[in-house]
Short mmCIF file of C-alpha atoms in Angstrom, two decimals:
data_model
loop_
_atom_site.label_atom_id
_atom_site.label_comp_id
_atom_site.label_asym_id
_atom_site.label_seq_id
_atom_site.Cartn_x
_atom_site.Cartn_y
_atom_site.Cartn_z
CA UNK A 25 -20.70 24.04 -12.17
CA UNK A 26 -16.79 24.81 -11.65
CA UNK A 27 -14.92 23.53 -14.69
CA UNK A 28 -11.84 21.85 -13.71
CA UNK A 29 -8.93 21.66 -16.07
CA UNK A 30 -8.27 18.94 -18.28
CA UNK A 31 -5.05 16.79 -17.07
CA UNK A 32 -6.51 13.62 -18.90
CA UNK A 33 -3.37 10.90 -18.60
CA UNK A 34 -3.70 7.91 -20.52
CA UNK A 35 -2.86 4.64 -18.61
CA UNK A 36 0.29 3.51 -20.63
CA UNK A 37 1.91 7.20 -20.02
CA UNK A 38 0.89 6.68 -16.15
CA UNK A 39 2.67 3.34 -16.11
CA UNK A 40 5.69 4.52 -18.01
CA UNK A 41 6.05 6.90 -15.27
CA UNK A 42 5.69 4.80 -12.52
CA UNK A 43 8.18 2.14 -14.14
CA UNK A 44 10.41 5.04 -14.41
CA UNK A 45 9.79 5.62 -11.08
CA UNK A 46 10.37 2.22 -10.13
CA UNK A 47 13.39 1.36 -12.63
CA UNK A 48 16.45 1.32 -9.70
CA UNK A 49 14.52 -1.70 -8.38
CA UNK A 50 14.30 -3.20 -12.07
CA UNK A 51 18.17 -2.94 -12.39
CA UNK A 52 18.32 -4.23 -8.83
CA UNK A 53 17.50 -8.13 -11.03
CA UNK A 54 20.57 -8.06 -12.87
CA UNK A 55 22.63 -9.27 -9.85
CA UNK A 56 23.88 -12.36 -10.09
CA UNK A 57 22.28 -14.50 -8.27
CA UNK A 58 23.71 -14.80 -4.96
CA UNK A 59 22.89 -11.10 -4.21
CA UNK A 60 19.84 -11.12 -6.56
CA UNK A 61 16.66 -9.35 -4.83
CA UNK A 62 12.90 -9.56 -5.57
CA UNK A 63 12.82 -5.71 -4.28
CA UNK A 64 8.81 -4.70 -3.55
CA UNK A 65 7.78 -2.43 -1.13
CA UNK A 66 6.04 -4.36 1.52
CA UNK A 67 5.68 -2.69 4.82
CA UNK A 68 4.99 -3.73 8.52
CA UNK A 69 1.91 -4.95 10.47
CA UNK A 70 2.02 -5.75 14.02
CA UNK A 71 -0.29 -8.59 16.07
CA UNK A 72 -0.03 -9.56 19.41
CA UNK A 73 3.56 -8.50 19.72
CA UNK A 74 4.66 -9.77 16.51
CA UNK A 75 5.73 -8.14 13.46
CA UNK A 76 5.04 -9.37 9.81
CA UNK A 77 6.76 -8.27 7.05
CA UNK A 78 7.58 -8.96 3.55
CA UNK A 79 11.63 -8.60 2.96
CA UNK A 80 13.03 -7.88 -0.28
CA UNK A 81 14.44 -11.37 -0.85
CA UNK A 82 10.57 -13.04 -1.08
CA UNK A 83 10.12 -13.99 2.36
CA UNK A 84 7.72 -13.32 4.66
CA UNK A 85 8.85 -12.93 8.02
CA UNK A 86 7.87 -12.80 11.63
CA UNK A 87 9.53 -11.29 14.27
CA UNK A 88 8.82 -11.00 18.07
CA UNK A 89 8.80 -7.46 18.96
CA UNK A 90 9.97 -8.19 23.04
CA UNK A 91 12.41 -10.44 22.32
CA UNK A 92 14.05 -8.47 19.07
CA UNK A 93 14.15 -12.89 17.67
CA UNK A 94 12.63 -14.08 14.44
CA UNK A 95 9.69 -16.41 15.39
CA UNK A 96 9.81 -17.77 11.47
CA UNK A 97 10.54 -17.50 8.05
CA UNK A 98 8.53 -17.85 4.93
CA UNK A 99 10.13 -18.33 1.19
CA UNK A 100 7.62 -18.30 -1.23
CA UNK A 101 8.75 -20.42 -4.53
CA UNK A 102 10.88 -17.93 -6.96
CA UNK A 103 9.65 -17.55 -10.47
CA UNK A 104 11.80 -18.07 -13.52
CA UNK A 105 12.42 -14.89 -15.43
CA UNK A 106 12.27 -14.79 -18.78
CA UNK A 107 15.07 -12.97 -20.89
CA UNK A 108 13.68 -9.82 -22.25
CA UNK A 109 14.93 -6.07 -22.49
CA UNK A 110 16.21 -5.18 -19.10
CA UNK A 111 16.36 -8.89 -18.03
CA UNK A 112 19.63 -10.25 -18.30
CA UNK A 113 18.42 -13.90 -19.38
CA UNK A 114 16.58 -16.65 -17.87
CA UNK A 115 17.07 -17.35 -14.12
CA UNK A 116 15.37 -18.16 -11.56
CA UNK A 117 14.30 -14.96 -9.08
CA UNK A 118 12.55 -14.50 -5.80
CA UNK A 119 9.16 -13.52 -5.63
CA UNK A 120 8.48 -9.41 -5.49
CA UNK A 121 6.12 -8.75 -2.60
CA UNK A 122 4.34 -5.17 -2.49
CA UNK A 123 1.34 -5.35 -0.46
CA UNK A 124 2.03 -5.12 3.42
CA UNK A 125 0.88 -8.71 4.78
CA UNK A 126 -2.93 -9.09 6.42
CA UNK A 127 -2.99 -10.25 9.73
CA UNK A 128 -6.11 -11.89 10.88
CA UNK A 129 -6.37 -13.77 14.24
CA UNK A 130 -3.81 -16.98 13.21
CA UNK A 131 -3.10 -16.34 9.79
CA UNK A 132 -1.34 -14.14 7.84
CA UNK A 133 -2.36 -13.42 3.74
CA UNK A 134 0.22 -12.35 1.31
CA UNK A 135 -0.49 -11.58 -2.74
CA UNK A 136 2.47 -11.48 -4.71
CA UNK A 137 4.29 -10.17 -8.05
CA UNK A 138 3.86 -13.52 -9.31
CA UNK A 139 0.04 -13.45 -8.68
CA UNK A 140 -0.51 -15.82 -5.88
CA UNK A 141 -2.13 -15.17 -2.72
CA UNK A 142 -0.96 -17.33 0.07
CA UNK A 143 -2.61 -17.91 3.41
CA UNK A 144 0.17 -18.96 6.74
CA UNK A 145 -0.97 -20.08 9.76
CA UNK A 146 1.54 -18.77 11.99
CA UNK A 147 1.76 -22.16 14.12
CA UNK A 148 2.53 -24.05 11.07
CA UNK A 149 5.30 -21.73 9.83
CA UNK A 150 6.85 -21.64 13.37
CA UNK A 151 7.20 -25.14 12.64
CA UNK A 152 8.22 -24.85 9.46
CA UNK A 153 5.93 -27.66 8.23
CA UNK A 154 5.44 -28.16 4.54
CA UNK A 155 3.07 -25.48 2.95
CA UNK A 156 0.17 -25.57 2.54
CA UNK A 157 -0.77 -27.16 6.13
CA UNK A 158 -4.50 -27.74 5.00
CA UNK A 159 -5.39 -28.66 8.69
CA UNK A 160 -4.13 -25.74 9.96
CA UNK A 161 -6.51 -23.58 7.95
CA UNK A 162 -3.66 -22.48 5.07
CA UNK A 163 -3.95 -22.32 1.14
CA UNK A 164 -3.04 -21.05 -1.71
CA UNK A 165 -4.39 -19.48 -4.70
CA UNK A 166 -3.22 -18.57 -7.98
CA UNK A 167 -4.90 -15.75 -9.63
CA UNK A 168 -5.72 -16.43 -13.95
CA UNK A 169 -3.89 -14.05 -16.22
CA UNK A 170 -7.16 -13.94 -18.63
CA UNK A 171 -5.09 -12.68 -21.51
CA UNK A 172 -3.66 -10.33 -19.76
CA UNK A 173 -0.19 -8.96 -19.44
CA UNK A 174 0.58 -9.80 -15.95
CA UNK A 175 -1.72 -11.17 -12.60
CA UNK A 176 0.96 -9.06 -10.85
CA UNK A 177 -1.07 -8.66 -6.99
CA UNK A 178 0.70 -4.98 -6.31
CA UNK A 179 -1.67 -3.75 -3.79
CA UNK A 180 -2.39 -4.69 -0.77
CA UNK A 181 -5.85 -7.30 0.57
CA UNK A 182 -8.42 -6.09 2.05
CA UNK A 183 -10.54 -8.73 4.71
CA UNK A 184 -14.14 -8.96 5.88
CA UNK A 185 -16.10 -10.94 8.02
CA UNK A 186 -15.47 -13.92 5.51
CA UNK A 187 -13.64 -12.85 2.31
CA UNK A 188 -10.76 -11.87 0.90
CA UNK A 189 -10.45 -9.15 -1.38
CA UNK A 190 -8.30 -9.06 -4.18
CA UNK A 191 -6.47 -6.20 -6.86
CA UNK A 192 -4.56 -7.61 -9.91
CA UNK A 193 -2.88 -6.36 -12.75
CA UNK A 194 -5.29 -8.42 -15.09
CA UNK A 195 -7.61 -5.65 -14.19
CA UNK A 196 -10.31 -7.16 -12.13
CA UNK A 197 -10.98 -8.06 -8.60
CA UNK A 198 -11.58 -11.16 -7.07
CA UNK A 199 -13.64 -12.33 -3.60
CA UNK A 200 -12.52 -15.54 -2.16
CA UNK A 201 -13.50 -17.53 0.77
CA UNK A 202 -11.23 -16.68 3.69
CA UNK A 203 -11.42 -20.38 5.11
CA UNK A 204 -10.44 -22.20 2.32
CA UNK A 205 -9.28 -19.61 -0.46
CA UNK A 206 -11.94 -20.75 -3.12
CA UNK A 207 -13.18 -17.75 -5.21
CA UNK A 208 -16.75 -16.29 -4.12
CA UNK A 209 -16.90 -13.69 -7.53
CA UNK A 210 -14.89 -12.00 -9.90
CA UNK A 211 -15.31 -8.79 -11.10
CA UNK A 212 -13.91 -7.24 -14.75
CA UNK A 213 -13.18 -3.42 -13.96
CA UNK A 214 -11.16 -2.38 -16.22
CA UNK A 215 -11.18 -3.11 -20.22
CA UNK A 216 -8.63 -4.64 -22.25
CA UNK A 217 -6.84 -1.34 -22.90
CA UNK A 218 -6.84 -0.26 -19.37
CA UNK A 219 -5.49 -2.99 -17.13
CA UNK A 220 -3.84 -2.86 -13.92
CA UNK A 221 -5.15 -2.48 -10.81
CA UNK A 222 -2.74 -1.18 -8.21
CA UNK A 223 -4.41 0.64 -6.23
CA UNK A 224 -6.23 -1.36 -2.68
CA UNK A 225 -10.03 -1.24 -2.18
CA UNK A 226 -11.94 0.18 0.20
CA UNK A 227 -15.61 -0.83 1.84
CA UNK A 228 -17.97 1.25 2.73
CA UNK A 229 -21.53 -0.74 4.58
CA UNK A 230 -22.40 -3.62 1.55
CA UNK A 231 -20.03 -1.72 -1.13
CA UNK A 232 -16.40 -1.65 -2.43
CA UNK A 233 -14.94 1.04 -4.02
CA UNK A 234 -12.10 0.60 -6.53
CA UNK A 235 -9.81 3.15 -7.84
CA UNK A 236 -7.92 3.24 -11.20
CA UNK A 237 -5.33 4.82 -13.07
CA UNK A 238 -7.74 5.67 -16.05
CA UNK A 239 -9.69 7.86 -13.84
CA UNK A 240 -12.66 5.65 -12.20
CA UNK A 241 -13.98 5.37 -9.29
CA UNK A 242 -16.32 1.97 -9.39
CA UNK A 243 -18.64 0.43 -6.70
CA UNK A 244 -19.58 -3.13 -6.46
CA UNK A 245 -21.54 -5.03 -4.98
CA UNK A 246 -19.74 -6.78 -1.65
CA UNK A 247 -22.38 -9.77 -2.44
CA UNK A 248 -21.61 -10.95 -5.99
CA UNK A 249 -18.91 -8.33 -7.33
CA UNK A 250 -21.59 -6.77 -9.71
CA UNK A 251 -20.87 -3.45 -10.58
CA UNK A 252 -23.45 -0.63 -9.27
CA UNK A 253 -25.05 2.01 -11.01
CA UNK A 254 -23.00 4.62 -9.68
CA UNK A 255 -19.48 5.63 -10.66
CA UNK A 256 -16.90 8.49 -10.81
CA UNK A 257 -15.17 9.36 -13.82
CA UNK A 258 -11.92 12.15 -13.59
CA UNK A 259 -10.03 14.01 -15.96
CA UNK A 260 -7.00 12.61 -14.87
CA UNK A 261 -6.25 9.14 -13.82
CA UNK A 262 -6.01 8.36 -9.57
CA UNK A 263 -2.70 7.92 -7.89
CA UNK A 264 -4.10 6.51 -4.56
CA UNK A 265 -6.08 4.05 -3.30
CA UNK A 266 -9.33 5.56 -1.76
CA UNK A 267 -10.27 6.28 1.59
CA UNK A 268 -13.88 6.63 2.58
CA UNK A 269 -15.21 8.88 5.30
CA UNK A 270 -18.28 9.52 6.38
CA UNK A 271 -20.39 9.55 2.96
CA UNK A 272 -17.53 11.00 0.91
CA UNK A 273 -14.43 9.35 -1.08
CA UNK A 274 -11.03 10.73 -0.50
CA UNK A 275 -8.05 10.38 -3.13
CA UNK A 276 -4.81 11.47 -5.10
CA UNK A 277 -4.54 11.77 -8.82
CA UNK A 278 -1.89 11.91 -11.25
CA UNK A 279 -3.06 15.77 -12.05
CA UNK A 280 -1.65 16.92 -8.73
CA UNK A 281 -4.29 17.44 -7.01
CA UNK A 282 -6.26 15.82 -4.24
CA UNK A 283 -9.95 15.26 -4.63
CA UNK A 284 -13.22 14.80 -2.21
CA UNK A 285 -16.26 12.90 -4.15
CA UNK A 286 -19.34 12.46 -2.30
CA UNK A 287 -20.89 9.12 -3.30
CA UNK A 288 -23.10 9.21 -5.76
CA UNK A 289 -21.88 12.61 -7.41
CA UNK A 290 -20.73 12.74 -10.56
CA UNK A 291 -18.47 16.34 -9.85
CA UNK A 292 -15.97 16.52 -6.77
CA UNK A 293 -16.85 17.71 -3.08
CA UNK A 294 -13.96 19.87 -3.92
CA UNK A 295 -10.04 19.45 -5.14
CA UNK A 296 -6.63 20.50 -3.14
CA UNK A 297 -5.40 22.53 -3.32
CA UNK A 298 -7.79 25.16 -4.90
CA UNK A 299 -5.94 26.97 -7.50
CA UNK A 300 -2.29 25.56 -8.17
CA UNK A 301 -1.68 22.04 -7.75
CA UNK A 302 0.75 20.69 -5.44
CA UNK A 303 4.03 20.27 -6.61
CA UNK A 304 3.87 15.88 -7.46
CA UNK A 305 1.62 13.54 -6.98
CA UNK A 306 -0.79 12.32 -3.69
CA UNK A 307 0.93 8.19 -4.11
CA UNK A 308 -0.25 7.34 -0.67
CA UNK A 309 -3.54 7.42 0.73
CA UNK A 310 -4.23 9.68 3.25
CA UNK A 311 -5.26 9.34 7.10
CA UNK A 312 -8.50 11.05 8.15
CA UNK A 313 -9.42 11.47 11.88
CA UNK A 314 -12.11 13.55 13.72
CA UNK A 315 -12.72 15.66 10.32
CA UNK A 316 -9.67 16.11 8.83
CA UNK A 317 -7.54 14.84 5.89
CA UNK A 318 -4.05 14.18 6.52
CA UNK A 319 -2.39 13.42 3.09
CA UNK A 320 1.61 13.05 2.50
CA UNK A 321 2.85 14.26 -1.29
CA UNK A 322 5.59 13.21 -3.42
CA UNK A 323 6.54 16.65 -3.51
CA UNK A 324 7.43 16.33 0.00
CA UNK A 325 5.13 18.69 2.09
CA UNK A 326 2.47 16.92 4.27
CA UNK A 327 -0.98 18.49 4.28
CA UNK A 328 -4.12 18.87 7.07
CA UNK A 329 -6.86 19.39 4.79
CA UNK A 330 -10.84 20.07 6.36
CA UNK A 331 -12.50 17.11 4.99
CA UNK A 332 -15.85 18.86 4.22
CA UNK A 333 -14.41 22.25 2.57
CA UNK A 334 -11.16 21.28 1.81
CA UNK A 335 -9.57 24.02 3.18
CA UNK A 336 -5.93 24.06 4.21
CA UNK A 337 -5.19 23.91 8.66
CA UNK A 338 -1.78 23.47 8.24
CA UNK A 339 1.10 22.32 6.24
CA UNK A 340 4.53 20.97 6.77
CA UNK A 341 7.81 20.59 4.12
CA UNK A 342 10.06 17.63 4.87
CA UNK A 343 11.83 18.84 1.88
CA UNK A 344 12.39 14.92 0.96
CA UNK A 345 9.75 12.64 -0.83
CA UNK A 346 6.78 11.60 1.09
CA UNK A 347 5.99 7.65 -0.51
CA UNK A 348 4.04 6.49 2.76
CA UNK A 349 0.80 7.31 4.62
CA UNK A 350 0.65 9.33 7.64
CA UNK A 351 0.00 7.10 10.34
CA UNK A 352 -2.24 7.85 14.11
CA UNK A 353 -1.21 6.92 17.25
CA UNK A 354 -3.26 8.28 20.55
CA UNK A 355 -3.11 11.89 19.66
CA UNK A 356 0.17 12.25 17.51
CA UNK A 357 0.41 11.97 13.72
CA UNK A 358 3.35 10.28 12.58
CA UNK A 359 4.52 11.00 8.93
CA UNK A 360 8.20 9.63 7.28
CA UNK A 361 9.85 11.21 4.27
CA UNK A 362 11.73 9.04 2.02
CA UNK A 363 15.06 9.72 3.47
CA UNK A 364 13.72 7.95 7.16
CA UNK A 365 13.22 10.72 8.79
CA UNK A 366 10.47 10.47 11.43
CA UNK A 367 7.79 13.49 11.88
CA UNK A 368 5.70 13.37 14.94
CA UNK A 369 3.16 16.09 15.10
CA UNK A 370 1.03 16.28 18.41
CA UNK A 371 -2.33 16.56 17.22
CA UNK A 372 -3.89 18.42 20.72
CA UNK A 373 -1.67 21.44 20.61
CA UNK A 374 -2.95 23.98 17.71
CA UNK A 375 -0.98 23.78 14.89
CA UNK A 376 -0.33 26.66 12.44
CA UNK A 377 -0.56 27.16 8.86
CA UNK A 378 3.59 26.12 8.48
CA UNK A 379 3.15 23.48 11.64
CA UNK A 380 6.19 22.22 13.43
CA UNK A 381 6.97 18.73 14.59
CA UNK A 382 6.96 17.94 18.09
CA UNK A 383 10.36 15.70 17.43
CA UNK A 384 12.14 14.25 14.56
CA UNK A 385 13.70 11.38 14.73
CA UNK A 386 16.06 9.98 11.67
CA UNK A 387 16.65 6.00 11.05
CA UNK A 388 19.22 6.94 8.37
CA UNK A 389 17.57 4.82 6.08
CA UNK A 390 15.17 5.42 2.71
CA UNK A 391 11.86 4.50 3.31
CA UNK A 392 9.22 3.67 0.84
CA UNK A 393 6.98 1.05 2.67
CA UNK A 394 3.71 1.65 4.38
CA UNK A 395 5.06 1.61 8.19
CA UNK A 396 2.26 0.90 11.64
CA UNK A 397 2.55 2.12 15.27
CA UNK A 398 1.11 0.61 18.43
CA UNK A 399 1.83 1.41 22.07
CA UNK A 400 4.12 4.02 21.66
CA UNK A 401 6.40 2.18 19.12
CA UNK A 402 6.64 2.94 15.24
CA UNK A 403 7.75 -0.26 12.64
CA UNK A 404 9.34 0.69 9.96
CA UNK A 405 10.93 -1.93 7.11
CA UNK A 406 13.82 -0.14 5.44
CA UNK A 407 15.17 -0.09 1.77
CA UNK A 408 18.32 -1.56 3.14
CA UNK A 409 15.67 -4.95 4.21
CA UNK A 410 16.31 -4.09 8.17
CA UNK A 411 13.33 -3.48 10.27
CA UNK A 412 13.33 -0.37 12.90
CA UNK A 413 11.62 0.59 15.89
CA UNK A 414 11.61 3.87 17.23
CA UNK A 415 10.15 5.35 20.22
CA UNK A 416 8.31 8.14 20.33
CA UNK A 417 8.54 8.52 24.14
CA UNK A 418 11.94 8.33 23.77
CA UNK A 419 12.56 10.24 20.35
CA UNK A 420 15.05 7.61 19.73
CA UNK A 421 15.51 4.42 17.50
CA UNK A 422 14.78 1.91 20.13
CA UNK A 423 16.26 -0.85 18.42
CA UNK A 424 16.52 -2.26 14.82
CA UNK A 425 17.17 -5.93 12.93
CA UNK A 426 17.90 -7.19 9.80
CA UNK A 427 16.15 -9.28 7.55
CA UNK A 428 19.17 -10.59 5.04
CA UNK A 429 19.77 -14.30 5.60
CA UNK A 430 23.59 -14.46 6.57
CA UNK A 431 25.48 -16.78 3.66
#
């Protein structure tokens, strides 16, 4: 059996990091109110010519992607903050949103910092009618702290035929009825040293697969949230939230490296890359099409990966962080560093080991949201809380809008 090396991270040095990581959008509260911002990273999903987003304020938003107009506007109900260290006293504050808003048929699903999950029927909110419009198929659901810290919801929901699928930072996951929001199970993952569950799940036939930042990998049951008999434990804690393809889980941890575990293994398929790890973290999960593993890295190189050897096809350096997942449209892989700048990679030419973008296109803008494409046309929600839409045909920005309410 290989031996790996031992990068075993406890949970509270992984968060430290990440707060670190995260501590420019912390300061960000400080503002006095009338420029105060709930920051979060929310990013774009597009239905029927519509685009949803969460803005920075603690809105959720939808704009019509023809007509470049917003269709409607969302505030969810600010929180009071408490005064503690880098508080600066008790105020109210908008709601952070992370997760990227779930779009299915009429309504739209939203969890938030503040540990709600919201369900908007988009005919109500275009007629900005009181919320929740019961009638109309919305609710709302708070989610219990159970002596936790925090029921933070940083990841983002996951749907199925019926339920909703939920992450929180109380460490467990929750099922609830996607008609009326009532909870179907509740599942307790993590311990009460080891809370926080940031990362999304994944399903795979009648399973879910969680990832956490104490180095687990847990299935449960899609039925009553029980956990299986099978699990994955790591010497290091996981950065991403998994992918599944084919009978194999794919994934970043905080060690460096990128990992492959076949379902019901206890050691990895195999880890990237082989000998020295990469340079940062794998934050974002990766994109995997017709056998290979497309995975962006903090340390700003973007990496084709073969999913059953986990042997390097090609790489490319943006030189600047990589935050969100590669994306697939038709045959071309988009990928966006942190600065904005847009990679597009044509996926039917052969690429070599240093591959080459086809065109790059800059938004001048820092990105750290999860971004879609459809038809041609990339969404991206900006740092600066504008929305842009670039396209590829074009190579161009094809038009952008902001999502600040004018004083």
């Amino acid at each position: 059996m290989t031996q790996y090396p031992s990068y075993k991270m406890k949970q509270p040095k992984i968060l430290l990091l990440i707060v670190i990581a995260l501590l420019p959008l912390i300061l960000v509260s400080c503002a006095p109110w009338g420029t105060q911002s709930a920051g979060g990273w929310a990013g774009t999903a597009v239905h029927k010519g519509t685009i949803y987003v969460g803005t920075v304020d603690g809105r959720v938003v939808a704009i019509n992607s023809s007509t470049e107009n917003l269709e409607w506007s969302y505030s969810i109900a600010p929180v009071t903050a408490p005064s503690s260290g880098l508080s600066c006293g008790e105020t109210s504050v908008p709601t952070a949103i992370y997760g990227t808003p779930l779009v299915d048929r009429d309504i739209v699903y939203i969890g938030t910092y503040s540990g709600q999950v919201l369900a908007l029927n988009m005919l109500a909110r275009g007629q900005d009618l009181t919320f929740p419009q019961q009638r109309y198929g919305e609710w709302e659901w708070d989610c219990p702290i159970d002596n936790a810290k925090s029921n933070a919801i940083v990841a983002d929901l996951l749907v199925s035929a019926d339920s909703i699928y939920v992450c929180s930072s109380n460490g467990r996951v929750y099922s609830l009825d996607k008609e009326f929001g009532d909870l179907n199970w509740e599942s307790k993952v993590l311990d009460e040293r080891h809370r926080k569950l940031w990362t999304s799940p994944v399903i795979q036939g009648n399973t879910l697969y969680v990832s956490t930042y104490d180095g687990h990998i847990y299935a449960l049951s899609l039925e009553t949230g029980d956990l299986l008999d099978w699990s994955f434990e790591s010497e290091a804690g996981f950065s991403s939230s998994p992918v599944v393809y084919e009978d194999a889980i794919f994934l970043g941890s905080f060690d460096r490296y990128f990992y492959a575990v076949k379902i019901g293994s206890d050691v990895p398929m195999w880890k990237f890359p082989e000998e020295k790890q990469a340079g940062n973290w794998f934050w974002a999960p990766p994109v995997i099409n017709e056998g290979i593993v497309y995975a962006g890295c903090l340390d700003g190189i973007v990496y084709a990966i073969e999913a059953k050897t986990g042997e390097k096809i090609w790489e490319f350096d943006a030189g600047k962080t990589i935050v969100s997942s590669p994306v697939l449209i038709d045959n071309l892989l988009i990928v966006i560093d942190e600065s904005g700048n847009v990679y597009v990679f044509d996926l039917g030419t052969e690429l070599v080991r240093e591959a080459v973008p086809l065109k790059t296109i800059s938004i001048d803008a820092a990105v750290r949201s999860s971004f879609c494409a459809q038809e041609g046309l990339v969404y991206i929600r900006g740092e600066d809380n504008w929305i842009y839409v670039v396209d590829i045909d074009k190579g161009e920005l094809g038009w952008k809008v902001t999502l600040t309410i004018e004083e």
